[in-house]
Coordinates of C-alpha atoms in Angstrom, one line a residue:
Chain Z
M1046 CA -16.2 41.0 37.1
K1047 CA -13.2 43.0 36.3
E1048 CA -10.9 41.6 33.7
T1049 CA -7.3 41.6 34.4
K1050 CA -4.5 41.2 31.9
E1051 CA -3.9 37.7 33.2
S1052 CA -7.5 36.5 33.1
S1053 CA -8.1 37.9 29.6
R1054 CA -5.0 36.2 28.4
R1055 CA -6.1 32.9 29.8
K1056 CA -9.5 33.5 28.2
F1057 CA -7.9 34.1 24.9
I1058 CA -5.7 30.9 25.1
K1059 CA -8.7 28.8 26.1
S1060 CA -11.0 30.0 23.2
A1061 CA -8.1 29.9 20.8
G1062 CA -7.6 26.3 21.7
I1063 CA -11.2 25.6 20.9
A1064 CA -11.0 27.5 17.7
L1065 CA -7.9 25.7 16.5
A1066 CA -9.5 22.3 17.4
G1067 CA -12.6 23.3 15.4
L1068 CA -10.5 24.4 12.4
T1069 CA -8.5 21.2 12.5
L1070 CA -11.6 19.1 12.5
L1071 CA -13.1 21.1 9.7
G1072 CA -9.9 21.0 7.6
G1073 CA -9.4 17.3 8.3
G1074 CA -13.0 16.6 7.4
I1075 CA -12.8 18.4 4.1
G1076 CA -9.5 16.8 3.4
Y1077 CA -10.9 13.3 4.1
Y1078 CA -14.0 14.1 2.1
K1079 CA -11.9 15.1 -0.9
S1080 CA -9.6 12.1 -0.7
V1081 CA -12.5 9.7 -0.6
D1082 CA -14.6 11.2 -3.3
G1083 CA -12.0 13.2 -5.1
P1084 CA -12.7 15.2 -8.2
K1085 CA -14.1 12.0 -9.9
F1086 CA -17.1 12.3 -7.7
T1087 CA -18.1 15.4 -9.6
R1088 CA -17.5 14.0 -13.0
K1089 CA -20.9 12.5 -13.7
P1090 CA -22.5 12.5 -17.1
N1091 CA -24.5 15.6 -18.1
F1092 CA -23.1 17.6 -15.2
L1093 CA -20.4 19.7 -16.8
R1094 CA -18.2 22.5 -15.9
P1095 CA -18.6 25.6 -18.1
P1096 CA -16.4 26.0 -21.2
G1097 CA -12.7 26.4 -20.6
A1098 CA -12.7 24.8 -17.2
I1099 CA -9.2 23.9 -16.0
D1100 CA -8.5 20.6 -14.1
E1101 CA -11.0 19.9 -11.4
E1102 CA -8.5 20.0 -8.5
T1103 CA -7.4 23.6 -9.3
F1104 CA -10.9 24.6 -10.3
V1105 CA -12.2 23.7 -6.8
Y1106 CA -9.8 26.1 -5.0
A1107 CA -9.4 28.9 -7.5
C1108 CA -13.1 29.4 -8.2
I1109 CA -14.2 32.2 -5.9
K1110 CA -17.9 31.4 -6.4
C1111 CA -18.8 34.9 -7.5
G1112 CA -21.3 33.8 -10.1
L1113 CA -20.3 36.2 -12.9
C1114 CA -20.4 33.3 -15.4
V1115 CA -23.9 32.6 -14.3
Q1116 CA -25.0 36.1 -14.9
I1117 CA -23.5 36.6 -18.3
C1118 CA -24.8 33.4 -19.9
P1119 CA -27.7 34.4 -22.2
V1120 CA -29.4 31.1 -22.0
E1121 CA -28.9 30.6 -18.3
A1122 CA -27.2 27.3 -18.7
I1123 CA -24.8 27.8 -15.9
K1124 CA -25.9 27.3 -12.3
L1125 CA -24.1 27.4 -9.0
A1126 CA -24.0 24.1 -7.2
D1127 CA -25.7 23.7 -3.8
I1128 CA -24.3 21.3 -1.3
N1129 CA -26.6 18.5 -2.4
K1130 CA -25.4 18.4 -6.0
G1131 CA -22.2 16.4 -5.3
L1132 CA -20.1 19.4 -6.4
N1133 CA -18.1 21.8 -4.4
Y1134 CA -20.6 24.4 -3.0
G1135 CA -21.0 27.5 -5.1
T1136 CA -19.0 26.3 -8.1
P1137 CA -20.6 26.6 -11.5
Y1138 CA -22.0 23.7 -13.5
I1139 CA -24.1 23.0 -16.5
D1140 CA -26.9 20.4 -16.4
V1141 CA -27.1 19.9 -20.2
R1142 CA -30.3 17.8 -20.1
E1143 CA -32.1 20.8 -18.6
Q1144 CA -30.3 23.6 -20.4
A1145 CA -27.4 23.1 -22.6
C1146 CA -24.7 25.6 -23.7
D1147 CA -25.7 26.6 -27.2
F1148 CA -22.9 29.1 -27.9
S1149 CA -25.4 31.7 -28.7
C1150 CA -23.3 34.3 -26.9
D1151 CA -20.9 33.8 -29.8
S1152 CA -17.9 34.9 -27.7
L1153 CA -17.6 32.5 -24.7
Q1154 CA -18.5 35.3 -22.4
C1155 CA -18.5 33.1 -19.3
V1156 CA -14.9 32.3 -19.9
E1157 CA -13.9 35.8 -20.7
T1158 CA -15.6 37.2 -17.5
C1159 CA -14.0 34.7 -15.1
P1160 CA -11.6 36.7 -12.9
T1161 CA -9.5 33.8 -11.6
A1162 CA -9.2 32.0 -14.9
V1163 CA -10.7 28.8 -13.7
L1164 CA -12.5 29.2 -17.0
N1165 CA -9.3 29.9 -18.9
F1166 CA -9.7 32.2 -21.9
K1167 CA -6.1 31.9 -23.1
P1168 CA -6.6 28.8 -25.3
F1169 CA -9.6 30.4 -27.0
E1170 CA -7.8 33.7 -27.5
I1171 CA -5.0 31.8 -29.2
A1172 CA -7.3 29.6 -31.3
G1173 CA -9.2 32.7 -32.4
G1174 CA -6.1 34.6 -33.3
N1175 CA -4.6 31.8 -35.2
A1176 CA -7.8 31.4 -37.2
I1177 CA -7.7 35.0 -38.3
K1178 CA -4.1 34.8 -39.3
K1179 CA -4.8 31.6 -41.2
Y1180 CA -7.7 33.2 -43.0
Y1181 CA -5.6 36.2 -44.1
K1182 CA -2.8 33.8 -45.3
E1183 CA -5.3 31.8 -47.4
H1184 CA -7.0 34.8 -48.8
K1185 CA -4.1 36.9 -49.8
A1186 CA -6.1 39.5 -51.5
T1187 CA -7.9 40.9 -48.5
N1188 CA -11.6 40.6 -48.9
P1189 CA -13.1 44.0 -48.0
G1190 CA -16.3 42.4 -46.8
F1191 CA -14.5 40.0 -44.4
N1192 CA -15.5 40.2 -40.8
P1193 CA -12.7 38.5 -38.7
F1194 CA -15.2 38.0 -35.9
S1195 CA -17.1 35.3 -37.7
V1196 CA -13.9 33.3 -38.3
Q1197 CA -12.8 33.9 -34.8
I1198 CA -15.9 32.7 -33.1
V1199 CA -16.0 29.5 -35.1
A1200 CA -12.5 28.7 -34.1
M1201 CA -13.1 29.6 -30.5
K1202 CA -16.2 27.5 -30.0
S1203 CA -14.6 24.6 -31.8
R1204 CA -11.8 24.7 -29.3
V1205 CA -14.2 24.0 -26.4
R1206 CA -14.0 20.6 -24.8
M1207 CA -16.5 20.4 -21.9
G1208 CA -17.0 16.7 -22.5
K1209 CA -17.8 14.2 -25.3
A1210 CA -21.1 12.9 -26.3
T1211 CA -21.8 9.2 -26.5
I1212 CA -24.8 7.5 -27.9
N1213 CA -26.8 4.8 -26.1
K1214 CA -27.5 2.4 -29.0
E1215 CA -30.1 0.5 -26.9
T1216 CA -32.5 3.4 -26.7
C1217 CA -31.6 5.7 -29.6
L1218 CA -34.5 6.0 -32.0
A1219 CA -32.3 6.1 -35.1
Y1220 CA -30.7 2.8 -34.1
H1221 CA -34.1 1.2 -34.1
N1222 CA -35.0 2.9 -37.5
K1223 CA -37.6 5.0 -35.8
G1224 CA -38.5 8.5 -36.7
F1225 CA -39.8 11.3 -34.5
N1226 CA -42.8 13.5 -34.8
G1227 CA -43.8 16.2 -32.3
R1228 CA -42.2 18.2 -29.5
P1229 CA -39.1 16.4 -28.2
R1230 CA -39.4 17.4 -24.5
G1231 CA -43.1 18.3 -24.3
K1232 CA -44.9 21.6 -24.0
N1233 CA -43.6 22.5 -20.5
F1234 CA -39.9 22.1 -21.1
K1235 CA -38.1 25.3 -20.2
G1236 CA -34.8 25.0 -22.1
I1237 CA -34.0 27.4 -25.0
Y1238 CA -31.3 27.2 -27.7
R1239 CA -30.4 28.7 -31.0
S1240 CA -31.0 26.3 -33.8
P1241 CA -28.5 26.2 -36.7
N1242 CA -31.5 26.6 -39.0
S1243 CA -32.9 29.5 -37.0
Q1244 CA -34.2 32.4 -39.0
T1245 CA -33.8 35.0 -36.3
G1246 CA -30.4 33.9 -35.0
K1247 CA -31.7 34.1 -31.5
P1248 CA -32.3 31.4 -28.9
A1249 CA -35.9 30.1 -28.9
P1250 CA -37.7 27.7 -26.6
L1251 CA -37.4 24.1 -27.6
S1252 CA -41.1 23.6 -26.5
E1253 CA -42.3 25.8 -29.4
K1254 CA -40.7 23.6 -32.0
I1255 CA -42.4 20.7 -33.7
F1256 CA -40.2 18.3 -35.6
D1257 CA -41.1 15.6 -38.1
R1258 CA -38.4 13.2 -39.1
K1259 CA -38.6 9.9 -40.9
I1260 CA -35.4 8.7 -39.0
C1261 CA -34.8 10.7 -35.9
N1262 CA -31.7 12.9 -36.4
L1263 CA -32.4 15.8 -34.0
C1264 CA -29.0 15.6 -32.4
V1265 CA -27.4 16.0 -35.7
T1266 CA -29.5 18.8 -37.2
E1267 CA -29.5 20.8 -34.0
C1268 CA -25.8 20.6 -33.2
P1269 CA -24.3 24.1 -33.0
I1270 CA -20.9 22.8 -34.2
G1271 CA -22.2 20.9 -37.2
D1272 CA -20.7 18.2 -39.3
K1273 CA -17.3 18.2 -37.4
A1274 CA -19.0 17.1 -34.3
I1275 CA -21.8 14.7 -35.2
V1276 CA -23.1 13.3 -38.5
M1277 CA -25.6 10.7 -39.8
L1278 CA -23.5 7.9 -41.2
A1279 CA -24.6 4.8 -43.0
S1280 CA -23.7 1.8 -41.0
G1281 CA -24.7 -1.8 -40.3
K1282 CA -25.7 -4.5 -42.8
E1283 CA -28.6 -2.5 -44.2
A1284 CA -26.5 0.7 -44.4
K1285 CA -29.1 2.7 -42.4
L1286 CA -28.3 6.2 -41.3
R1287 CA -27.2 6.5 -37.7
P1288 CA -25.8 9.4 -35.7
Q1289 CA -22.0 9.2 -35.1
V1290 CA -20.1 11.4 -32.8
L1291 CA -16.8 12.8 -34.2
D1292 CA -13.7 14.3 -32.6
G1293 CA -15.0 17.8 -33.1
C1294 CA -17.6 17.3 -30.4
T1295 CA -17.3 20.1 -27.8
G1296 CA -19.6 18.6 -25.3
C1297 CA -22.0 21.5 -25.3
G1298 CA -24.9 19.2 -24.7
V1299 CA -27.5 20.6 -27.1
C1300 CA -28.0 17.0 -28.5
V1301 CA -28.7 15.8 -24.9
M1302 CA -31.3 18.6 -24.4
V1303 CA -33.2 17.9 -27.7
C1304 CA -33.1 14.1 -27.4
P1305 CA -36.7 13.0 -27.4
T1306 CA -36.4 9.7 -25.6
Q1307 CA -37.5 9.4 -22.0
Q1308 CA -34.0 9.1 -20.8
A1309 CA -31.6 10.9 -23.1
S1310 CA -30.1 8.4 -25.6
I1311 CA -27.1 10.6 -25.9
I1312 CA -25.1 11.7 -22.9
V1313 CA -22.1 14.0 -22.5
E1314 CA -19.3 12.6 -20.4
P1315 CA -17.0 15.1 -18.9
I1316 CA -13.4 15.0 -20.1
E1317 CA -10.6 16.8 -18.4
E1318 CA -8.9 18.7 -21.0
D1319 CA -5.8 20.6 -20.0
N1320 CA -6.8 24.2 -20.4
H1321 CA -3.7 25.6 -18.8
V1322 CA -1.6 27.4 -21.2
Chain F
M877 CA -1.5 56.1 14.2
F878 CA 1.2 54.0 15.8
N879 CA 1.0 56.1 18.8
N880 CA -1.5 54.1 20.9
P881 CA -3.7 56.5 22.9
K882 CA -4.8 53.6 25.1
K883 CA -1.3 53.3 26.6
K884 CA -1.1 57.0 27.5
S885 CA -2.0 58.1 31.0
P886 CA -5.6 59.2 31.2
L887 CA -6.6 62.8 31.6
P888 CA -8.3 63.6 34.8
A889 CA -12.1 63.3 34.8
K890 CA -13.8 66.6 33.9
S891 CA -15.0 68.7 36.8
L892 CA -18.6 69.9 37.0
K893 CA -17.8 73.2 35.5
K894 CA -16.5 71.5 32.4
M895 CA -19.6 69.3 31.9
P896 CA -21.7 70.2 28.9
H897 CA -25.0 70.6 30.9
Y898 CA -23.3 73.0 33.3
K899 CA -22.0 75.1 30.4
A900 CA -25.4 75.1 28.8
G901 CA -26.9 76.2 32.1
I902 CA -29.4 73.3 32.5
T903 CA -29.6 70.3 34.8
Y904 CA -28.0 67.0 33.9
K905 CA -31.4 65.4 33.5
E906 CA -32.5 68.1 31.1
W907 CA -29.4 67.7 29.1
H908 CA -29.6 63.9 29.1
K909 CA -33.4 63.7 28.3
P910 CA -34.1 61.1 25.7
K911 CA -33.7 62.5 22.2
P912 CA -36.6 62.0 19.8
E913 CA -35.7 58.8 18.0
T914 CA -34.4 60.1 14.7
N915 CA -32.2 57.1 14.0
K916 CA -30.8 59.1 11.1
W917 CA -27.6 57.2 10.5
R918 CA -29.3 53.8 11.1
N919 CA -31.9 54.5 8.5
I920 CA -29.4 55.7 6.0
R921 CA -27.2 52.7 6.7
W922 CA -30.0 50.1 6.4
S923 CA -31.1 51.7 3.2
V924 CA -27.6 51.5 1.8
L925 CA -27.3 47.9 2.9
I926 CA -30.6 46.9 1.3
A927 CA -29.9 48.9 -1.8
V928 CA -26.5 47.3 -2.4
N929 CA -27.8 43.8 -2.0
G930 CA -31.0 44.7 -3.9
L931 CA -28.9 46.0 -6.8
F932 CA -27.2 42.6 -7.0
V933 CA -30.6 40.9 -7.2
V934 CA -32.0 43.4 -9.7
S935 CA -28.9 43.2 -11.9
Y936 CA -29.3 39.4 -12.1
L937 CA -33.0 39.4 -12.5
F938 CA -33.1 41.9 -15.4
G939 CA -29.7 41.2 -16.9
L940 CA -28.4 44.7 -16.1
S941 CA -24.7 45.4 -15.9
I942 CA -24.9 47.5 -12.8
L943 CA -23.7 45.3 -10.1
E944 CA -23.1 41.7 -11.3
G945 CA -21.8 38.7 -9.4
S946 CA -22.1 38.4 -5.6
L947 CA -20.4 39.7 -2.5
S948 CA -17.4 37.4 -3.0
G949 CA -16.6 38.8 -6.3
S950 CA -18.5 41.3 -8.5
R951 CA -18.4 43.7 -11.3
A952 CA -19.7 47.2 -10.7
L953 CA -20.4 48.9 -14.0
G954 CA -17.8 46.7 -15.6
F955 CA -15.2 47.3 -12.9
Y956 CA -14.1 44.2 -11.0
L957 CA -14.3 43.9 -7.2
I958 CA -13.0 40.9 -5.4
D959 CA -13.4 40.1 -1.7
T960 CA -10.0 40.4 -0.1
Y961 CA -10.1 37.4 2.2
N962 CA -11.4 35.2 -0.6
A963 CA -8.7 36.5 -2.9
L964 CA -6.1 36.0 -0.3
Q965 CA -7.0 32.3 0.0
V966 CA -6.9 31.9 -3.7
I967 CA -3.5 33.7 -3.9
I968 CA -2.0 31.6 -1.1
I969 CA -3.1 28.2 -2.5
S970 CA -2.2 29.1 -6.1
L971 CA 1.2 30.3 -5.1
F972 CA 2.0 26.8 -3.9
D973 CA 0.0 25.1 -6.6
G974 CA 1.1 26.9 -9.7
H975 CA -2.2 28.6 -10.7
F976 CA -0.8 32.0 -9.6
A977 CA 0.4 33.1 -13.1
A978 CA -3.0 32.3 -14.6
L979 CA -4.9 34.8 -12.4
T980 CA -6.3 37.5 -14.6
I981 CA -5.5 41.2 -14.5
N982 CA -9.2 41.7 -13.6
F983 CA -8.6 39.7 -10.4
W984 CA -5.7 41.9 -9.4
I985 CA -7.7 45.1 -10.2
G986 CA -10.6 43.8 -8.1
F987 CA -8.4 42.8 -5.2
S988 CA -6.5 46.0 -5.1
T989 CA -9.6 48.2 -5.4
I990 CA -11.1 46.6 -2.4
L991 CA -7.8 46.9 -0.5
I992 CA -7.8 50.6 -1.3
L993 CA -11.4 51.0 -0.2
S994 CA -10.7 49.2 3.0
V995 CA -7.8 51.6 3.7
F996 CA -10.3 54.4 3.3
G997 CA -13.2 53.0 5.3
G998 CA -12.0 50.1 7.5
R999 CA -14.8 47.8 8.7
T1000 CA -17.5 50.1 7.2
Y1001 CA -18.3 47.2 4.9
C1002 CA -19.5 45.2 7.8
S1003 CA -22.4 47.3 8.9
W1004 CA -23.1 49.1 5.6
V1005 CA -23.0 46.2 3.1
C1006 CA -22.8 42.8 4.8
P1007 CA -26.3 41.1 4.7
Y1008 CA -25.5 38.9 7.6
H1009 CA -24.9 42.0 9.8
L1010 CA -28.5 43.1 9.4
L1011 CA -29.8 39.7 10.5
A1012 CA -27.3 39.6 13.4
E1013 CA -28.3 43.1 14.4
F1014 CA -31.9 41.8 15.0
A1015 CA -30.5 38.7 16.7
E1016 CA -28.5 41.0 19.0
K1017 CA -31.6 42.9 19.9
L1018 CA -33.4 39.6 20.8
H1019 CA -30.3 38.5 22.7
N1020 CA -30.2 41.7 24.7
Y1021 CA -33.9 41.3 25.5
F1022 CA -33.4 37.8 26.8
V1023 CA -30.4 38.8 28.9
K1024 CA -32.4 41.7 30.3
K1025 CA -35.2 39.3 31.3
K1026 CA -32.6 37.1 32.9
K1027 CA -33.6 34.1 30.6
I1028 CA -30.0 33.6 29.4
K1029 CA -26.5 34.5 30.5
E1030 CA -24.0 36.4 28.4
H1031 CA -20.9 34.5 27.1
T1032 CA -18.0 36.5 25.8
Y1033 CA -14.7 35.4 24.3
S1034 CA -11.5 37.2 23.4
I1035 CA -11.9 39.5 20.4
Y1036 CA -8.4 38.4 19.2
L1037 CA -10.0 35.0 18.4
R1038 CA -10.8 36.4 15.0
F1039 CA -7.1 36.4 14.1
V1040 CA -6.8 32.8 15.1
F1041 CA -9.6 32.0 12.7
W1042 CA -8.1 34.4 10.1
I1043 CA -4.8 32.6 10.1
G1044 CA -6.5 29.2 10.7
F1045 CA -8.8 29.4 7.7
L1046 CA -5.8 30.3 5.5
F1047 CA -3.9 27.2 6.7
V1048 CA -7.0 25.0 6.2
A1049 CA -7.3 26.4 2.7
L1050 CA -3.7 25.7 2.0
F1051 CA -3.7 22.1 3.4
T1052 CA -7.0 21.0 1.9
K1053 CA -6.5 22.9 -1.4
N1054 CA -10.0 24.1 -1.1
I1055 CA -11.5 27.4 0.0
V1056 CA -13.2 25.7 2.9
F1057 CA -14.2 29.0 4.5
E1058 CA -16.5 29.8 1.6
D1059 CA -18.6 26.8 2.5
I1060 CA -19.5 28.4 5.9
N1061 CA -19.1 32.1 5.1
P1062 CA -22.5 33.7 5.9
V1063 CA -21.7 36.7 3.8
G1064 CA -21.2 34.6 0.7
I1065 CA -24.0 32.2 1.4
I1066 CA -26.6 34.9 2.0
S1067 CA -25.5 36.9 -0.9
R1068 CA -25.6 33.9 -3.2
S1069 CA -28.9 32.8 -1.8
L1070 CA -30.4 36.2 -2.4
I1071 CA -29.2 36.4 -6.0
Y1072 CA -29.1 32.9 -7.4
G1073 CA -31.8 31.3 -5.2
P1074 CA -31.8 29.8 -1.7
S1075 CA -29.2 27.3 -0.7
L1076 CA -29.5 24.5 1.9
L1077 CA -26.7 26.2 3.7
L1078 CA -29.2 28.8 4.9
L1079 CA -29.9 26.2 7.6
W1080 CA -26.4 26.8 8.9
I1081 CA -27.1 30.6 8.9
G1082 CA -30.2 29.9 10.9
A1083 CA -28.2 27.8 13.4
L1084 CA -25.6 30.5 13.7
L1085 CA -28.2 33.1 14.4
L1086 CA -29.9 30.9 17.0
F1087 CA -26.5 30.4 18.7
E1088 CA -26.0 34.2 18.8
I1089 CA -29.5 34.8 20.2
A1090 CA -29.3 32.1 22.8
Y1091 CA -25.7 31.9 23.8
S1092 CA -23.1 34.4 22.7
K1093 CA -24.0 37.9 21.4
R1094 CA -22.7 38.6 17.9
F1095 CA -20.5 35.5 18.0
W1096 CA -19.7 35.3 14.3
C1097 CA -19.0 39.0 13.7
R1098 CA -17.0 39.5 16.9
Y1099 CA -15.0 36.4 17.4
A1100 CA -14.9 34.5 14.1
C1101 CA -15.5 36.3 10.8
P1102 CA -12.2 36.5 8.9
V1103 CA -13.8 38.8 6.3
G1104 CA -14.4 41.4 9.0
A1105 CA -11.0 40.8 10.5
T1106 CA -9.4 41.5 7.1
W1107 CA -11.2 44.8 7.0
A1108 CA -10.1 45.5 10.6
I1109 CA -6.5 44.9 9.7
T1110 CA -6.5 47.2 6.8
G1111 CA -8.7 49.6 8.7
K1112 CA -5.9 50.3 11.1
I1113 CA -5.0 53.3 8.9
A1114 CA -8.6 54.0 7.8
M1115 CA -9.4 57.7 7.1
L1116 CA -13.1 57.5 7.7
D1117 CA -13.7 57.4 11.5
V1118 CA -15.9 58.4 14.3
K1119 CA -14.5 61.4 16.2
F1120 CA -15.1 61.9 19.9
D1121 CA -14.9 65.3 21.6
L1122 CA -14.3 64.9 25.3
D1123 CA -15.4 68.5 25.7
K1124 CA -19.0 67.7 24.7
C1125 CA -19.2 64.4 26.5
G1126 CA -21.4 64.0 29.6
Y1127 CA -20.2 60.6 30.6
C1128 CA -23.7 59.1 30.2
R1129 CA -22.3 56.0 28.2
D1130 CA -25.5 55.7 26.1
C1131 CA -23.2 55.3 23.1
Q1132 CA -21.5 52.2 24.6
E1133 CA -24.9 50.8 25.3
V1134 CA -26.0 50.9 21.6
C1135 CA -22.5 50.2 20.1
L1136 CA -22.2 47.0 18.2
V1137 CA -18.5 46.7 19.1
P1138 CA -18.4 48.5 22.5
H1139 CA -14.7 48.0 23.1
T1140 CA -13.9 50.6 20.5
L1141 CA -15.6 53.2 22.6
W1142 CA -13.4 52.7 25.7
F1143 CA -12.6 56.4 26.0
V1144 CA -16.2 57.5 26.8
E1145 CA -16.0 56.2 30.3
K1146 CA -15.3 58.7 33.0
G1147 CA -11.6 59.2 33.5
K1148 CA -10.6 56.9 30.7
A1149 CA -9.9 59.4 27.9
T1150 CA -6.3 60.2 27.3
Q1151 CA -6.8 63.0 24.8
E1152 CA -9.2 65.8 24.2
V1153 CA -10.1 64.1 20.8
H1154 CA -10.3 60.4 20.2
F1155 CA -11.0 58.4 17.1
T1156 CA -12.6 55.0 17.2
D1157 CA -10.2 52.2 16.4
S1158 CA -10.1 49.7 13.5
D1159 CA -12.9 47.4 14.9
C1160 CA -15.5 50.2 14.6
T1161 CA -17.9 49.4 11.8
R1162 CA -18.9 53.1 11.4
C1163 CA -22.6 52.1 11.9
G1164 CA -23.5 55.5 13.4
L1165 CA -25.6 54.3 16.2
C1166 CA -23.6 56.2 18.8
I1167 CA -23.9 59.3 16.7
D1168 CA -27.7 59.0 16.7
I1169 CA -28.0 58.6 20.4
C1170 CA -25.4 61.0 21.8
S1171 CA -27.1 63.8 23.8
G1172 CA -24.2 66.2 23.5
N1173 CA -23.3 65.5 19.8
A1174 CA -19.8 64.5 21.1
L1175 CA -19.5 61.8 18.4
N1176 CA -19.4 62.5 14.7
F1177 CA -18.2 61.0 11.4
T1178 CA -15.0 62.5 10.2
I1179 CA -12.4 62.0 7.5
K1180 CA -9.1 62.1 9.1
G1181 CA -6.7 64.6 7.6
M1182 CA -9.5 66.6 5.8
D1183 CA -9.0 69.6 8.2
K1184 CA -5.3 69.8 7.1
I1185 CA -6.3 70.3 3.5

């Protein structure tokens, strides 16, 4: 059949109509889906966006799903969501119960590598810069051995707000005055992290570590942020030591990963910090 | 380039004396005898395609900084590359939504690098890099086989449909504030599945391939894919092209038979060519199949403007 100009134009209009209808359906469908579930749908405990994530609504469209943050993470905490995860397909998330962010990259590489700034590096850059300035102000005679990097990284990781940890007092061992002895997550657990007491300074498998505590305080001793984030405080009538989450908590989730109870007795709930600057 | 050769009046069909077999002093059959199947360009192209996608996988597996990321955005030896259509959607939504100023310098470097590359090579990306293309090539072979056996009928649409999708997906992105296209983009889905592990969306890729085998040949690449359409738009002024010498052509049309986008080879038909030398247009994916099959070596890769230097 020979195609004339007229017939090919009619063909185009017909298929364009079908295409437009398809696009409208698709667009409407996604729009409806988003209005029903909204960003809140994605904000479930222990499912966090990587450090520096901007508000969820912007995150969803500005993330180009390249996976550079996934590649750069030394402990492989970041994964890309499949469609059955309740997150936007291809966007990065951290399941802290399986593998928490332990800051062992020391420089928030995932944030720095993000090309569309959905993981926004600006706040960290500013926090790091200010910390160095402050250090020099306080130590007027410049210390020749001073490495600004160490001050900078502490300031940068303290600025992270992926979420905030909350303790489940019903199941927490410490709240029942129980200790813990053994491997917190069993021999086959795959997660790794850098312990603050680590000799090597490198991430090591949690399954290799055996703890022995009279009162369980793993979440406190293993926290990469330290006593600004979580401490053992004497509370209650008997003044027993119990873990308390403080305002310095970054939501990195190491506490969730190391928690030895069947269901983690500490969870990280996402908070939406405004990381636009 | 703005002088459309299609609109010129065609040159008269060549007389017998001007046919390549006559000039060589052999019969047409001898001239047109099937070439030993070298498939030179096809083999090179498949190797490049597999190597590029393999490099992504290897870089991730062994933590090398050779080619990180995926086909929607990557870093080659530390140098950012961002898929243009993907970037375009982000730019458009963020222009209206205020994220625009936050986009990093690396984003703009990656975006403009790919733009410059596409001005050089046009749709070369499609057949030399895109992993879906390779699958669709096999699907096309199957489809052709079934058509030949008269098991199925051919269904074609207008090739301008791509631009409806191209604009349409931009609007959908803008209205839903979501890069909806990325959820169905076979390039991204396959690339991500290869690198970061299989996704459930591979089922959609399977369905798409089945549709292409059973109903409409190369439906996605020809009529839908806005990624390819972006390359075709910028490829209007591409330098790398397939050059056609009317002088060496024997009107056998083998090249059209194997071509993945046959409408770009409109000038090989008898009495259609309007110039002694033609270049394929922006839809050509520079796959080289026509070059491999041509009996008279009338088709060749060329970089336009190189002869002037």
